[in-house]
Tab-separated table of C-alpha atoms in Angstrom:
chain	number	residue	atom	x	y	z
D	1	UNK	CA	-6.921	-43.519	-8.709
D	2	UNK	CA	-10.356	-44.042	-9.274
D	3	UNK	CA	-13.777	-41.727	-8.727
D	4	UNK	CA	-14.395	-43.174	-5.434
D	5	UNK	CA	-11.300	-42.594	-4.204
D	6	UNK	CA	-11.001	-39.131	-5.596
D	7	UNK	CA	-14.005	-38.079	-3.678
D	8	UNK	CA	-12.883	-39.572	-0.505
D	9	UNK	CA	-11.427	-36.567	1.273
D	10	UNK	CA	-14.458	-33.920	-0.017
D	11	UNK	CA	-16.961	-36.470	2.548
D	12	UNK	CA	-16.258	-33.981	5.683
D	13	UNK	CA	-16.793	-31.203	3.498
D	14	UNK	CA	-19.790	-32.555	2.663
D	15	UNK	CA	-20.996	-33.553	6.027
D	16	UNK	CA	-20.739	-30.395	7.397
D	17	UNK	CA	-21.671	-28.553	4.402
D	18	UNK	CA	-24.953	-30.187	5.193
D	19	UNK	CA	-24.889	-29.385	8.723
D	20	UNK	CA	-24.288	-25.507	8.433
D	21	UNK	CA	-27.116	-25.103	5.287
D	22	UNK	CA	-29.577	-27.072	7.957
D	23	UNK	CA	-28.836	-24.868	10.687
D	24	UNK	CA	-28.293	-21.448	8.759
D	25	UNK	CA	-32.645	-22.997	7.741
D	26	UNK	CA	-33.196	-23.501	11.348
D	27	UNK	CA	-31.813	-19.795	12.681
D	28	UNK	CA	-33.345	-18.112	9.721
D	29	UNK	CA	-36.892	-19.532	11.349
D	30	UNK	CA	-35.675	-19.291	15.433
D	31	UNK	CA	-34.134	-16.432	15.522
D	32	UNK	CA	-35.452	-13.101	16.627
D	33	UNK	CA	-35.716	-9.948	14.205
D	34	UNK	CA	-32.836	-8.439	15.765
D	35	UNK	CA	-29.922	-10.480	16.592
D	36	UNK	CA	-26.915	-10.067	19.239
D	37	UNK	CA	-24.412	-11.815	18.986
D	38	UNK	CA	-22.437	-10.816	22.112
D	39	UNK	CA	-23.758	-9.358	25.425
D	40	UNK	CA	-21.972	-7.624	27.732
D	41	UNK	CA	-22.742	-8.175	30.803
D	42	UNK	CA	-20.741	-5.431	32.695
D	43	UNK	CA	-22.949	-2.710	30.784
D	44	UNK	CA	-25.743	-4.483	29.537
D	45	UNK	CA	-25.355	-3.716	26.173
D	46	UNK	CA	-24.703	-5.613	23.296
D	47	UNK	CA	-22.045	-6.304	20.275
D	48	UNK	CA	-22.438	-7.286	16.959
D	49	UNK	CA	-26.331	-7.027	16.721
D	50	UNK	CA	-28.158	-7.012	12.833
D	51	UNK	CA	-31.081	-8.233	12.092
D	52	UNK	CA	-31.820	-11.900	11.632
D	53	UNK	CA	-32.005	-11.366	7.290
D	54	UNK	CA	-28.708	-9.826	7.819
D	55	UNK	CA	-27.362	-12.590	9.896
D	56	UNK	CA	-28.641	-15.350	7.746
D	57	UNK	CA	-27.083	-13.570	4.838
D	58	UNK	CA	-23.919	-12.808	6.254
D	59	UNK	CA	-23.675	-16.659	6.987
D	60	UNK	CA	-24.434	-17.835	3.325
D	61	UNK	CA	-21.720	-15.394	1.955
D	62	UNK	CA	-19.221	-16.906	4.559
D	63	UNK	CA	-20.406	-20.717	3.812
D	64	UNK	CA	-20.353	-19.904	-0.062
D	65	UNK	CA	-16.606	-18.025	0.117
D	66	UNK	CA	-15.169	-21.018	2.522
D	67	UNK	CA	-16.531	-23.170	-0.163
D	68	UNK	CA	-14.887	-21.686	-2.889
D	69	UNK	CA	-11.795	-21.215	-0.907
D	70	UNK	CA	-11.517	-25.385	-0.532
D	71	UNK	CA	-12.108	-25.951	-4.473
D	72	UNK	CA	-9.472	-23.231	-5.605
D	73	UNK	CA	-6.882	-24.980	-2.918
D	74	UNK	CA	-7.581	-28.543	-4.144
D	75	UNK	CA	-7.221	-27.207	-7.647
D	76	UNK	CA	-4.074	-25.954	-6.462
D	77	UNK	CA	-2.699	-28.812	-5.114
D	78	UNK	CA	-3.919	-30.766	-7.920
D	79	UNK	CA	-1.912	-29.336	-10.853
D	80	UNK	CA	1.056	-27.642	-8.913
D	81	UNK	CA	3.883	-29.795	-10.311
D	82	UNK	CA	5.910	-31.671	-7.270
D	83	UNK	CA	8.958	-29.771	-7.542
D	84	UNK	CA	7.137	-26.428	-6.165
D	85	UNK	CA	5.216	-28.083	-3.407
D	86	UNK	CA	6.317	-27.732	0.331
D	87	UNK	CA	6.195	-30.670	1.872
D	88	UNK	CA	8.363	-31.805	5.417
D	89	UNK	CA	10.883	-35.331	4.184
D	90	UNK	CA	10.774	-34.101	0.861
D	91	UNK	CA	13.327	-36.508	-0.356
D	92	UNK	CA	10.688	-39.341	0.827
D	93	UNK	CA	7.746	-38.010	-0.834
D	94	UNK	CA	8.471	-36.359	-3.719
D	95	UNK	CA	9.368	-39.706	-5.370
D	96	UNK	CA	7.705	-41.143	-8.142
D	97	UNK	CA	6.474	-44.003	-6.378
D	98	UNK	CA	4.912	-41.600	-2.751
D	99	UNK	CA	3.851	-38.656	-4.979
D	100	UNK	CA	0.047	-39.883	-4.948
D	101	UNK	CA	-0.180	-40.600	-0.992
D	102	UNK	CA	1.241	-37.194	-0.892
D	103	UNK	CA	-1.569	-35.404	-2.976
D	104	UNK	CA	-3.865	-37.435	-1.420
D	105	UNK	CA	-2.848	-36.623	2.487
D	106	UNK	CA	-2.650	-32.454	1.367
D	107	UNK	CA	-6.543	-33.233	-0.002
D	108	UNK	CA	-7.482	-34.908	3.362
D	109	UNK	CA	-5.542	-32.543	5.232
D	110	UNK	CA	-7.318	-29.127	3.382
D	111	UNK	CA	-10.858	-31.375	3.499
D	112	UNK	CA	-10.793	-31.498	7.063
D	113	UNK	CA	-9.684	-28.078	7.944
D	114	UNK	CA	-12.290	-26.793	5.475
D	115	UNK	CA	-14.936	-29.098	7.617
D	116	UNK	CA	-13.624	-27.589	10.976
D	117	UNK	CA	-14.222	-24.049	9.133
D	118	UNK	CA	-18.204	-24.413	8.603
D	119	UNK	CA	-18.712	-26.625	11.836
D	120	UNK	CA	-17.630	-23.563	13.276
D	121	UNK	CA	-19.411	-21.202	11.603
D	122	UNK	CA	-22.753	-23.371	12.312
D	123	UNK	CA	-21.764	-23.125	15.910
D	124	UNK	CA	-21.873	-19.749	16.073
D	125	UNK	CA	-25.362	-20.023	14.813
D	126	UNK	CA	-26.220	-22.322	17.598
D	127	UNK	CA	-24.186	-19.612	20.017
D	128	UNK	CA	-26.706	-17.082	18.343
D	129	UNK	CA	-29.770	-19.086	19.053
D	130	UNK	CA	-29.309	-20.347	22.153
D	131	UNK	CA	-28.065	-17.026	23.965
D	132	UNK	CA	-30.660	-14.287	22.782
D	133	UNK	CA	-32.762	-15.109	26.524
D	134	UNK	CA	-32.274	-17.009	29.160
D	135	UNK	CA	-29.247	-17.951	31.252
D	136	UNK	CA	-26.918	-18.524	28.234
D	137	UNK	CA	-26.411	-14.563	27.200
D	138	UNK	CA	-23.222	-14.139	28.925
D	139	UNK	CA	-20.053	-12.876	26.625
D	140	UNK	CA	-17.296	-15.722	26.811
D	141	UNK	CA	-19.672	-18.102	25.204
D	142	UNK	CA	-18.896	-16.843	21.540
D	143	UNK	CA	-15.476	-16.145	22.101
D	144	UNK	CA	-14.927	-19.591	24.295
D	145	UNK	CA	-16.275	-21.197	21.178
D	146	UNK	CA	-13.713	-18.526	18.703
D	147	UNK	CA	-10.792	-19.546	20.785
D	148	UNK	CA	-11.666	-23.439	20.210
D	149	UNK	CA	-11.101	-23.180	16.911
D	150	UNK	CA	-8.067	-21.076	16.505
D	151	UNK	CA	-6.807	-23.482	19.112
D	152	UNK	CA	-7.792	-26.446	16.663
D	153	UNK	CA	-6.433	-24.548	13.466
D	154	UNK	CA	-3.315	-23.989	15.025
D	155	UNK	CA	-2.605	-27.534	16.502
D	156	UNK	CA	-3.643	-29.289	13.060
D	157	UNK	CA	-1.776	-26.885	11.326
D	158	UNK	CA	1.866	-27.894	13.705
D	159	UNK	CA	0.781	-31.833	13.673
D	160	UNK	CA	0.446	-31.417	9.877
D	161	UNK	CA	3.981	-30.645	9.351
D	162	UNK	CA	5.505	-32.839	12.227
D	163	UNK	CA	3.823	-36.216	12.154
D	164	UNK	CA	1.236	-36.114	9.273
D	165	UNK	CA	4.072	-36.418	6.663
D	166	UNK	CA	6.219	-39.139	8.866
D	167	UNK	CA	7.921	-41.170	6.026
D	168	UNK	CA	6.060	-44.578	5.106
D	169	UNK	CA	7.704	-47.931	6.027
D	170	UNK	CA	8.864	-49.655	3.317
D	171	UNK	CA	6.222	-52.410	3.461
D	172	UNK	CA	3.791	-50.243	4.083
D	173	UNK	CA	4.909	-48.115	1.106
D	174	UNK	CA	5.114	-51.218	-1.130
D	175	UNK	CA	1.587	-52.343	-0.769
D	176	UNK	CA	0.151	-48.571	-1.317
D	177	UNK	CA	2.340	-48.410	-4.264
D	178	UNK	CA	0.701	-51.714	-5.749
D	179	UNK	CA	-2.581	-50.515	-4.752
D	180	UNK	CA	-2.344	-47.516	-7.046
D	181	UNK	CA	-2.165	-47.482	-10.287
D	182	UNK	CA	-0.898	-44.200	-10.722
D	183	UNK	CA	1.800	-45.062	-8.445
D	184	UNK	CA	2.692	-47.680	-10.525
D	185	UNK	CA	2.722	-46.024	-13.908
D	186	UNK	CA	4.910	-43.533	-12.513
D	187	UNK	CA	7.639	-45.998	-11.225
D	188	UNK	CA	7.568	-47.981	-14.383
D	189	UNK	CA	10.795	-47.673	-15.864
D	190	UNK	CA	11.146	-46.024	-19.719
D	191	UNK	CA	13.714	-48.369	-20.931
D	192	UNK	CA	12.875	-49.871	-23.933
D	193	UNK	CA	12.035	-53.813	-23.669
D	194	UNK	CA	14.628	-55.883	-25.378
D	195	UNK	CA	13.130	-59.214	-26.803
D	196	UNK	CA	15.266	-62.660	-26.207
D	197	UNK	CA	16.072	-64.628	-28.528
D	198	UNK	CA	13.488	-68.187	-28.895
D	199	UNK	CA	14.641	-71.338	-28.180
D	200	UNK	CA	13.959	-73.942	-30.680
D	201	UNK	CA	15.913	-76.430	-32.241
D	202	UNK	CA	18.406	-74.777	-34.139
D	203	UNK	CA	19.589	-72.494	-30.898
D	204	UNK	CA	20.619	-76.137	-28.995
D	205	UNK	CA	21.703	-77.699	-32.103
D	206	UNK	CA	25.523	-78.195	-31.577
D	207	UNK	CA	27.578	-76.716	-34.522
D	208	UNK	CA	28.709	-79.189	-37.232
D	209	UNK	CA	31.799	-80.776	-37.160
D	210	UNK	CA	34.600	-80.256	-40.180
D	211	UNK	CA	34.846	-83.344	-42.476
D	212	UNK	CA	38.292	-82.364	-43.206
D	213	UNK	CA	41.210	-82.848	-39.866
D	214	UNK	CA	43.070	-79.631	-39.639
D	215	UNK	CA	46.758	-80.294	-40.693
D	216	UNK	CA	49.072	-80.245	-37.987
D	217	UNK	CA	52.319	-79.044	-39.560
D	218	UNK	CA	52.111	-76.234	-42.247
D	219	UNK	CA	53.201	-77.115	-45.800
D	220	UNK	CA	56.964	-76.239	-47.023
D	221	UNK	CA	57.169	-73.842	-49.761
D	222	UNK	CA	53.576	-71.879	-49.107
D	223	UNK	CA	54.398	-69.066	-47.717
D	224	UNK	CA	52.497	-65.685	-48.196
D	225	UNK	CA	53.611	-63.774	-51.026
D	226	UNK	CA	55.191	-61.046	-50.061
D	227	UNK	CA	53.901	-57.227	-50.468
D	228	UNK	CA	54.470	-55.553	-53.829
D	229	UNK	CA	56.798	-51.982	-53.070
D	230	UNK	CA	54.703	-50.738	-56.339
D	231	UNK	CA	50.830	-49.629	-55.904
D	232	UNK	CA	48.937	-51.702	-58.483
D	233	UNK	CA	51.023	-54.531	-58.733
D	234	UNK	CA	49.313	-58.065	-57.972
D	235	UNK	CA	51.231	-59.484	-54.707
D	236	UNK	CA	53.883	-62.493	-55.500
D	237	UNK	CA	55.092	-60.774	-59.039
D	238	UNK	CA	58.284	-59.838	-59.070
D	239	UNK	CA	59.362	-56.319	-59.839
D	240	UNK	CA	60.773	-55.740	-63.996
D	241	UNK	CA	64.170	-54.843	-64.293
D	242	UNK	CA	64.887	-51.515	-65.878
D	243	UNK	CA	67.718	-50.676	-68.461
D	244	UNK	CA	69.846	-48.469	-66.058
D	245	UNK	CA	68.993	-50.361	-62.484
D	246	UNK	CA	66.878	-49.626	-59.696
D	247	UNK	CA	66.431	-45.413	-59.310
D	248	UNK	CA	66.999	-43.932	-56.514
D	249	UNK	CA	66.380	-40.005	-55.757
D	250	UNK	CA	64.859	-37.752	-58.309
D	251	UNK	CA	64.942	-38.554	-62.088
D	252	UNK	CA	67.450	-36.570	-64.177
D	253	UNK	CA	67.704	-34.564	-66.854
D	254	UNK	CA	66.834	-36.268	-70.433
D	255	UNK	CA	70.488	-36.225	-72.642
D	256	UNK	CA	71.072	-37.434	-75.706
D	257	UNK	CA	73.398	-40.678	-75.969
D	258	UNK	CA	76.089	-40.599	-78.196
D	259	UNK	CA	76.979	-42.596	-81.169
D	260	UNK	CA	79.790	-45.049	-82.114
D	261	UNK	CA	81.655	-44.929	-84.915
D	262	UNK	CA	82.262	-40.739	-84.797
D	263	UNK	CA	80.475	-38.528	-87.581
D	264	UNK	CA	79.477	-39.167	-90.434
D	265	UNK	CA	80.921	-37.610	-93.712
């Protein structure tokens, strides 16, 4: 995935970044020194009043923490190995080859909320500016615009995990995969690559044939020797015949033979 693509989903954040800093600029020069926020109508009095440097304040502390808040998330998402993230068809997108379109959905996903989060908080600055005199300082108009955006928080949050994660056609799928070269290093198998052989002259060269016909009936008298009973002895030599016959079962005793011919005087 390259830069440009990286930086893709941070654009809303960016756009309405932009937006609240202009308009937090604008109310810091508009508004009066002391600020309501609400009016109530029923007793004339008033809710959430400060004055404007508190205001403006208050609303660069919220823009800076709802900043922070978006890079610690991405960061988040970033690193957090597959295996731990929640996702709905997990089977379908934790594989190697839908892992990136998943990271980068999540990163659209939290871009977008985090833009809804600072559009409304520059809203509420244009509430505040707009309802300080005139026919506009009635009490539902801050909490009309409050209620908007839990509404919108709510229903993102529910399409999110319903159809934002519907499973990619295969097609579809296919030409994202080839599109991305992380995607493709990760479903690049890790079996080693075994070379072929080459094909030159010697591989179609057909093998030689004997000079000398094979005999068709064996030769009388030549067969094998046959296995010597005695380790050591060369095969085909036939056994030497001892003085008292072939022994069988343990040797004897040694005794003396005796002599012809009786004693000598």
């Amino acid at each position: 995935m390259n830069l440009v693509a990286r930086l893709r989903p941070a654009v809303p954040v960016a756009v309405a970044l932009v937006g609240v800093l202009v308009m937090l600029a604008v109310a810091s020069r508009v508004l009066p020194g002391r600020v309501v926020m609400v009016h109530l109508s029923e007793t004339g009095g008033s809710a959430f009043a400060a004055s404007r440097s508190d205001v403006v304040l208050l609303g660069a502390v919220l823009v800076v923490g709802i900043v922070v808040t978006w890079l610690v998330s991405a960061l988040f998402l970033a690193v957090t190995p597959v295996r731990h993230v929640l996702v709905p068809h997990a089977a379908f997108w934790k594989q190697p080859t839908n892992r990136a379109e998943m990271r980068r959905r999540y990163a659209r996903y939290l871009a977008v909320a985090t833009s809804a989060s600072l559009w409304f908080l520059a809203a509420l600055f244009v509430v505040a500016t707009v309802s300080q005199s005139g026919p506009l300082t009635v009490w539902w108009l801050p909490a009309a615009v409050s209620a908007a955006f839990v509404l919108f928080v709510l229903g993102g949050l529910v399409w999110v995990f319903t159809a934002g994660f519907t499973p990619i056609p295969p097609g579809v799928a296919a030409r994202a995969a080839a599109s991305d070269p992380e995607a493709r290093v990760a479903s690049r198998p890790s079996t080693p690559v075994v070379e072929t052989l080459r094909s030159g002259p010697s591989a179609a060269r057909p093998p030689r044939a004997s000079a000398r016909p094979p005999s068709e009936t064996p030769r009388i008298g030549t067969a094998p020797p046959a296995a010597s009973p005695r380790p050591g002895r060369a095969p085909g030599r036939p056994a030497t015949p001892t003085g008292d016959g072939p022994r069988k079962g343990p040797p004897r005793p040694y005794q003396p033979r005796p002599r012809s011919g009786g004693p000598r005087g």
